[in-house]
Tab-separated table of C-alpha atoms and ligand atoms in Angstrom:
chain	number	residue	atom	x	y	z
A	269	UNK	CA	0.000	0.000	0.000
A	270	UNK	CA	1.442	3.322	-1.057
A	271	UNK	CA	0.957	5.605	1.932
A	272	UNK	CA	2.894	8.871	1.736
A	273	UNK	CA	5.183	9.040	4.772
A	274	UNK	CA	7.181	12.054	5.912
A	275	UNK	CA	8.414	13.757	9.057
A	276	UNK	CA	8.426	16.915	11.104
A	277	UNK	CA	11.621	18.798	10.185
A	278	UNK	CA	13.486	22.063	10.594
A	279	UNK	CA	12.023	24.807	8.399
A	280	UNK	CA	15.320	26.233	7.078
A	281	UNK	CA	15.288	23.973	4.009
A	282	UNK	CA	12.331	21.606	4.231
A	283	UNK	CA	12.740	20.348	0.659
A	284	UNK	CA	16.318	19.279	1.427
A	285	UNK	CA	15.078	17.653	4.650
A	286	UNK	CA	12.521	15.712	2.595
A	287	UNK	CA	15.252	14.589	0.173
A	288	UNK	CA	17.487	13.482	3.067
A	289	UNK	CA	14.661	11.168	4.184
A	290	UNK	CA	13.414	10.114	0.747
A	291	UNK	CA	10.059	11.639	1.791
A	292	UNK	CA	7.340	13.190	-0.341
A	293	UNK	CA	5.958	15.320	2.485
A	294	UNK	CA	7.313	17.238	5.470
A	295	UNK	CA	5.903	19.366	8.259
A	296	UNK	CA	7.545	22.263	10.058
A	297	UNK	CA	6.939	25.229	12.351
A	298	UNK	CA	7.113	28.819	11.132
A	299	UNK	CA	9.128	30.048	14.094
A	300	UNK	CA	9.026	29.269	17.801
A	301	UNK	CA	6.039	27.002	18.641
A	302	UNK	CA	5.893	28.446	22.175
A	303	UNK	CA	5.853	32.114	21.176
A	304	UNK	CA	3.171	34.672	20.299
A	305	UNK	CA	5.608	36.343	17.906
A	306	UNK	CA	4.275	36.074	14.381
A	307	UNK	CA	5.396	33.474	11.848
A	308	UNK	CA	8.865	33.673	10.324
A	309	UNK	CA	10.088	32.020	7.137
A	310	UNK	CA	13.772	31.118	7.486
A	311	UNK	CA	14.106	29.595	4.000
A	312	UNK	CA	16.843	31.781	2.510
A	313	UNK	CA	14.971	32.848	-0.646
A	314	UNK	CA	11.628	33.437	1.035
A	315	UNK	CA	8.117	32.001	0.971
A	316	UNK	CA	7.391	32.179	-2.772
A	317	UNK	CA	10.708	30.496	-3.627
A	318	UNK	CA	10.027	27.734	-1.104
A	319	UNK	CA	6.625	27.115	-2.637
A	320	UNK	CA	8.135	26.904	-6.135
A	321	UNK	CA	10.965	24.633	-4.981
A	322	UNK	CA	8.582	22.233	-3.194
A	323	UNK	CA	6.325	22.043	-6.251
A	324	UNK	CA	9.286	21.414	-8.533
A	325	UNK	CA	10.527	18.586	-6.289
A	326	UNK	CA	7.061	17.115	-5.695
A	327	UNK	CA	7.199	17.647	-1.935
A	328	UNK	CA	4.006	18.428	-0.008
A	329	UNK	CA	4.529	20.923	2.813
A	330	UNK	CA	2.477	21.062	6.012
A	331	UNK	CA	2.757	23.774	8.640
A	332	UNK	CA	2.192	23.112	12.338
A	333	UNK	CA	0.815	26.165	14.155
A	334	UNK	CA	2.316	27.136	17.546
A	335	UNK	CA	1.311	24.986	20.532
A	336	UNK	CA	0.282	28.044	22.515
A	337	UNK	CA	-2.647	28.809	20.205
A	338	UNK	CA	-5.865	28.222	22.141
A	339	UNK	CA	-8.880	29.630	20.325
A	340	UNK	CA	-11.286	27.745	22.622
A	341	UNK	CA	-10.388	29.407	25.921
A	342	UNK	CA	-12.712	31.789	27.735
A	343	UNK	CA	-9.649	33.885	28.658
A	344	UNK	CA	-9.716	36.893	26.291
A	345	UNK	CA	-6.040	37.569	26.839
A	346	UNK	CA	-5.216	34.188	25.332
A	347	UNK	CA	-8.100	33.721	22.879
A	348	UNK	CA	-7.732	37.029	21.054
A	349	UNK	CA	-3.961	36.775	20.409
A	350	UNK	CA	-4.490	33.112	19.537
A	351	UNK	CA	-6.937	34.002	16.779
A	352	UNK	CA	-4.564	36.642	15.443
A	353	UNK	CA	-1.653	34.191	15.480
A	354	UNK	CA	-3.771	31.545	13.759
A	355	UNK	CA	-4.612	33.946	10.927
A	356	UNK	CA	-0.963	34.993	10.572
A	357	UNK	CA	0.112	31.371	10.326
A	358	UNK	CA	-2.703	30.661	7.877
A	359	UNK	CA	-1.522	33.516	5.656
A	360	UNK	CA	2.133	32.467	5.706
A	361	UNK	CA	1.346	28.754	5.315
A	362	UNK	CA	-0.671	29.665	2.210
A	363	UNK	CA	2.287	31.718	0.911
A	364	UNK	CA	4.609	28.708	1.118
A	365	UNK	CA	1.968	26.617	-0.638
A	366	UNK	CA	1.295	24.332	2.346
A	367	UNK	CA	-1.336	21.609	1.930
A	368	UNK	CA	-2.597	22.144	5.459
A	369	UNK	CA	-2.149	24.071	8.705
A	370	UNK	CA	-2.313	21.897	11.814
A	371	UNK	CA	-3.587	23.387	15.074
A	372	UNK	CA	-4.263	21.792	18.438
A	373	UNK	CA	-7.836	21.693	19.745
A	374	UNK	CA	-7.039	23.794	22.820
A	375	UNK	CA	-8.974	23.754	26.071
A	376	UNK	CA	-11.201	25.711	28.422
A	377	UNK	CA	-10.391	26.372	32.079
A	378	UNK	CA	-11.065	23.757	34.711
A	379	UNK	CA	-14.441	25.113	35.844
A	380	UNK	CA	-15.686	26.299	32.448
A	381	UNK	CA	-18.591	24.777	30.568
A	382	UNK	CA	-17.100	22.981	27.532
A	383	UNK	CA	-19.971	24.426	25.455
A	384	UNK	CA	-18.243	27.824	25.701
A	385	UNK	CA	-15.160	26.285	24.125
A	386	UNK	CA	-17.214	24.753	21.317
A	387	UNK	CA	-18.784	28.120	20.590
A	388	UNK	CA	-15.392	29.833	20.680
A	389	UNK	CA	-14.233	27.349	18.049
A	390	UNK	CA	-17.225	28.308	15.885
A	391	UNK	CA	-16.348	31.997	16.277
A	392	UNK	CA	-12.697	31.315	15.434
A	393	UNK	CA	-13.665	29.538	12.223
A	394	UNK	CA	-16.035	32.396	11.325
A	395	UNK	CA	-13.293	34.944	12.017
A	396	UNK	CA	-10.500	33.186	10.129
A	397	UNK	CA	-9.877	33.573	6.422
A	398	UNK	CA	-9.192	29.896	5.759
A	399	UNK	CA	-6.978	29.828	2.677
A	400	UNK	CA	-5.697	26.253	2.979
A	401	UNK	CA	-7.203	23.332	4.948
A	402	UNK	CA	-7.124	23.942	8.695
A	403	UNK	CA	-6.569	20.602	10.421
A	404	UNK	CA	-7.620	20.349	14.057
A	405	UNK	CA	-5.438	17.866	15.939
A	406	UNK	CA	-6.414	15.701	18.898
A	407	UNK	CA	-4.363	16.277	22.050
A	408	UNK	CA	-3.195	13.938	24.800
A	409	UNK	CA	-3.648	15.794	28.050
A	410	UNK	CA	-5.783	18.051	30.187
A	411	UNK	CA	-9.156	17.534	31.825
A	412	UNK	CA	-10.960	20.202	29.897
A	413	UNK	CA	-9.442	19.730	26.465
A	414	UNK	CA	-11.483	20.264	23.311
A	415	UNK	CA	-9.930	17.446	21.286
A	416	UNK	CA	-8.821	14.760	23.729
A	417	UNK	CA	-11.963	12.662	24.145
A	418	UNK	CA	-14.441	11.874	21.385
A	419	UNK	CA	-17.449	13.599	22.975
A	420	UNK	CA	-15.547	16.907	22.958
A	421	UNK	CA	-14.382	16.448	19.375
A	422	UNK	CA	-18.049	15.894	18.535
A	423	UNK	CA	-18.963	19.110	20.361
A	424	UNK	CA	-16.381	21.110	18.410
A	425	UNK	CA	-17.493	19.588	15.127
A	426	UNK	CA	-21.142	20.219	15.708
A	427	UNK	CA	-20.437	23.836	16.653
A	428	UNK	CA	-18.201	24.624	13.682
A	429	UNK	CA	-20.434	22.844	11.157
A	430	UNK	CA	-22.625	25.943	10.889
A	431	UNK	CA	-19.660	28.323	10.465
A	432	UNK	CA	-18.696	29.812	7.151
A	433	UNK	CA	-15.487	28.094	5.999
A	434	UNK	CA	-16.219	24.825	7.830
A	435	UNK	CA	-15.760	22.853	4.623
A	436	UNK	CA	-12.061	23.753	4.807
A	437	UNK	CA	-11.672	22.412	8.329
A	438	UNK	CA	-10.298	18.891	8.604
A	439	UNK	CA	-8.817	16.556	11.164
A	440	UNK	CA	-5.291	15.481	12.049
A	441	UNK	CA	-5.185	12.258	14.064
A	442	UNK	CA	-2.147	11.857	16.305
A	443	UNK	CA	-1.618	8.237	17.391
A	444	UNK	CA	0.460	9.108	20.486
A	445	UNK	CA	-2.137	11.636	21.604
A	446	UNK	CA	-5.009	9.200	20.955
A	447	UNK	CA	-3.323	6.433	22.969
A	448	UNK	CA	-2.086	8.655	25.817
A	449	UNK	CA	-5.370	10.563	25.702
A	450	UNK	CA	-7.361	7.406	26.356
A	451	UNK	CA	-8.930	6.597	22.987
A	452	UNK	CA	-8.564	2.941	21.959
A	453	UNK	CA	-6.556	2.728	18.747
A	454	UNK	CA	-8.594	-0.330	17.761
A	455	UNK	CA	-11.544	1.927	16.898
A	456	UNK	CA	-10.249	5.499	16.859
A	457	UNK	CA	-10.192	5.926	13.073
A	458	UNK	CA	-13.790	4.797	12.742
A	459	UNK	CA	-14.859	6.748	15.838
A	460	UNK	CA	-13.310	10.002	14.608
A	461	UNK	CA	-14.606	9.563	11.074
A	462	UNK	CA	-18.139	9.115	12.399
A	463	UNK	CA	-17.815	12.563	13.942
A	464	UNK	CA	-15.755	14.511	11.428
A	465	UNK	CA	-16.380	12.583	8.219
A	466	UNK	CA	-12.676	12.890	7.420
A	467	UNK	CA	-9.097	12.321	8.503
A	468	UNK	CA	-6.768	14.485	6.448
A	469	UNK	CA	-3.440	13.684	8.057
A	470	UNK	CA	-2.011	11.189	10.537
A	471	UNK	CA	0.674	12.144	13.027
A	472	UNK	CA	2.148	8.703	13.530
A	473	UNK	CA	4.082	8.524	16.783
A	474	UNK	CA	4.714	5.861	19.374
A	475	UNK	CA	4.079	6.899	22.995
A	476	UNK	CA	6.539	6.744	25.868
A	477	UNK	CA	3.613	6.517	28.288
A	478	UNK	CA	0.676	4.287	29.122
A	479	UNK	CA	-2.802	4.344	27.653
A	480	UNK	CA	-4.849	7.269	29.087
A	481	UNK	CA	-1.779	8.668	30.909
A	482	UNK	CA	-2.460	12.137	29.506
A	483	UNK	CA	1.248	12.557	28.739
A	484	UNK	CA	2.357	13.956	25.364
A	485	UNK	CA	5.736	12.294	24.875
A	486	UNK	CA	6.452	10.859	21.445
A	487	UNK	CA	8.674	7.830	20.890
A	488	UNK	CA	10.251	6.136	17.874
A	489	UNK	CA	8.306	3.176	16.544
A	490	UNK	CA	8.719	0.070	18.641
A	491	UNK	CA	10.342	2.064	21.460
A	492	UNK	CA	7.085	3.087	23.133
A	493	UNK	CA	3.950	1.559	24.606
A	494	UNK	CA	1.761	1.293	21.501
A	495	UNK	CA	1.189	-2.165	20.045
A	496	UNK	CA	2.973	-2.120	16.641
A	497	UNK	CA	0.025	-3.818	14.964
A	498	UNK	CA	-2.357	-1.132	16.216
A	499	UNK	CA	-0.102	1.684	15.068
A	500	UNK	CA	0.022	0.133	11.619
A	501	UNK	CA	-3.709	-0.494	11.608
A	502	UNK	CA	-4.455	3.181	12.294
A	503	UNK	CA	-2.249	4.264	9.388
A	504	UNK	CA	-3.845	1.710	7.084
A	505	UNK	CA	-7.428	2.523	8.090
A	506	UNK	CA	-6.974	6.293	7.984
A	507	UNK	CA	-5.715	6.163	4.388
A	508	UNK	CA	-4.224	9.661	4.797
A	509	UNK	CA	-0.686	11.031	4.429
A	510	UNK	CA	1.533	10.362	7.447
A	511	UNK	CA	3.876	12.676	9.315
A	512	UNK	CA	6.198	11.119	11.887
A	513	UNK	CA	6.904	13.495	14.761
A	514	UNK	CA	9.309	11.029	16.292
A	515	UNK	CA	12.604	11.944	17.996
A	516	UNK	CA	15.839	12.337	16.033
A	517	UNK	CA	16.867	13.470	12.580
A	518	UNK	CA	17.072	11.979	9.089
A	519	UNK	CA	18.638	8.710	10.295
A	520	UNK	CA	16.028	7.978	12.965
A	521	UNK	CA	13.162	9.080	10.735
A	522	UNK	CA	14.348	6.899	7.858
A	523	UNK	CA	14.391	3.891	10.150
A	524	UNK	CA	10.911	4.771	11.472
A	525	UNK	CA	9.646	4.977	7.867
A	526	UNK	CA	11.163	1.550	7.121
A	527	UNK	CA	9.602	0.090	10.282
A	528	UNK	CA	6.191	1.345	9.221
A	529	UNK	CA	6.518	0.395	5.542
A	530	UNK	CA	7.586	-3.144	6.453
A	531	UNK	CA	4.418	-3.601	8.465
A	532	UNK	CA	2.102	-1.957	5.958
B	134	ZN	ZN1	1.084	15.673	16.603
């Protein structure tokens, strides 16, 4: 089965990083994932040149938005800058010709009604000029997360379904986050698809921690706690491009790709 497999890489020359791994897709950050500073393109010749180079080499680019973005929160001082940062990343990701912008589901505060978070997601989708697919990713931790457990993912999806631009919102399924977040990998692809109707991208990662531990710590394939057959089954069932966000560089990623391809 010909599943496209790539990795999360440094953004300085993503096309070269793809070549070093024999990959047809790569993902990267546009700057510091923990900062509210706007996106930066460090590719020497700029965004348009990167887009042209990736097209010429047949490499699909994906951009991962900063981790600190939380458009669901009831805290204005986080939600408002988060929306602004999301739009900035959307604009720059579109400039580099990315196939998708991945953003975490975020969370509301401990005592908040999750419904407020769902509605904030709807407002964020309404407010964002979605130029390329926006892929909401499931997360591993937190008690009041928007995209850890299935019922919350369903709440987000129902809320955004009425928003203008919702047709350009997709889903990124992270296997480490699903496992550590407490969603059985045996059924997660089917369960998510029932809610979202789509899985656009898989973040394929092993997990250093136990099922439902809530810990977001990725591991190389076979080095973590996920049953290898289940990891492979998710990739096969999802039928979407795969990004490995596993530790290491080209060498480790290449061996993770081989591990996965052997089992597929
Ligand atoms: Zn991920």
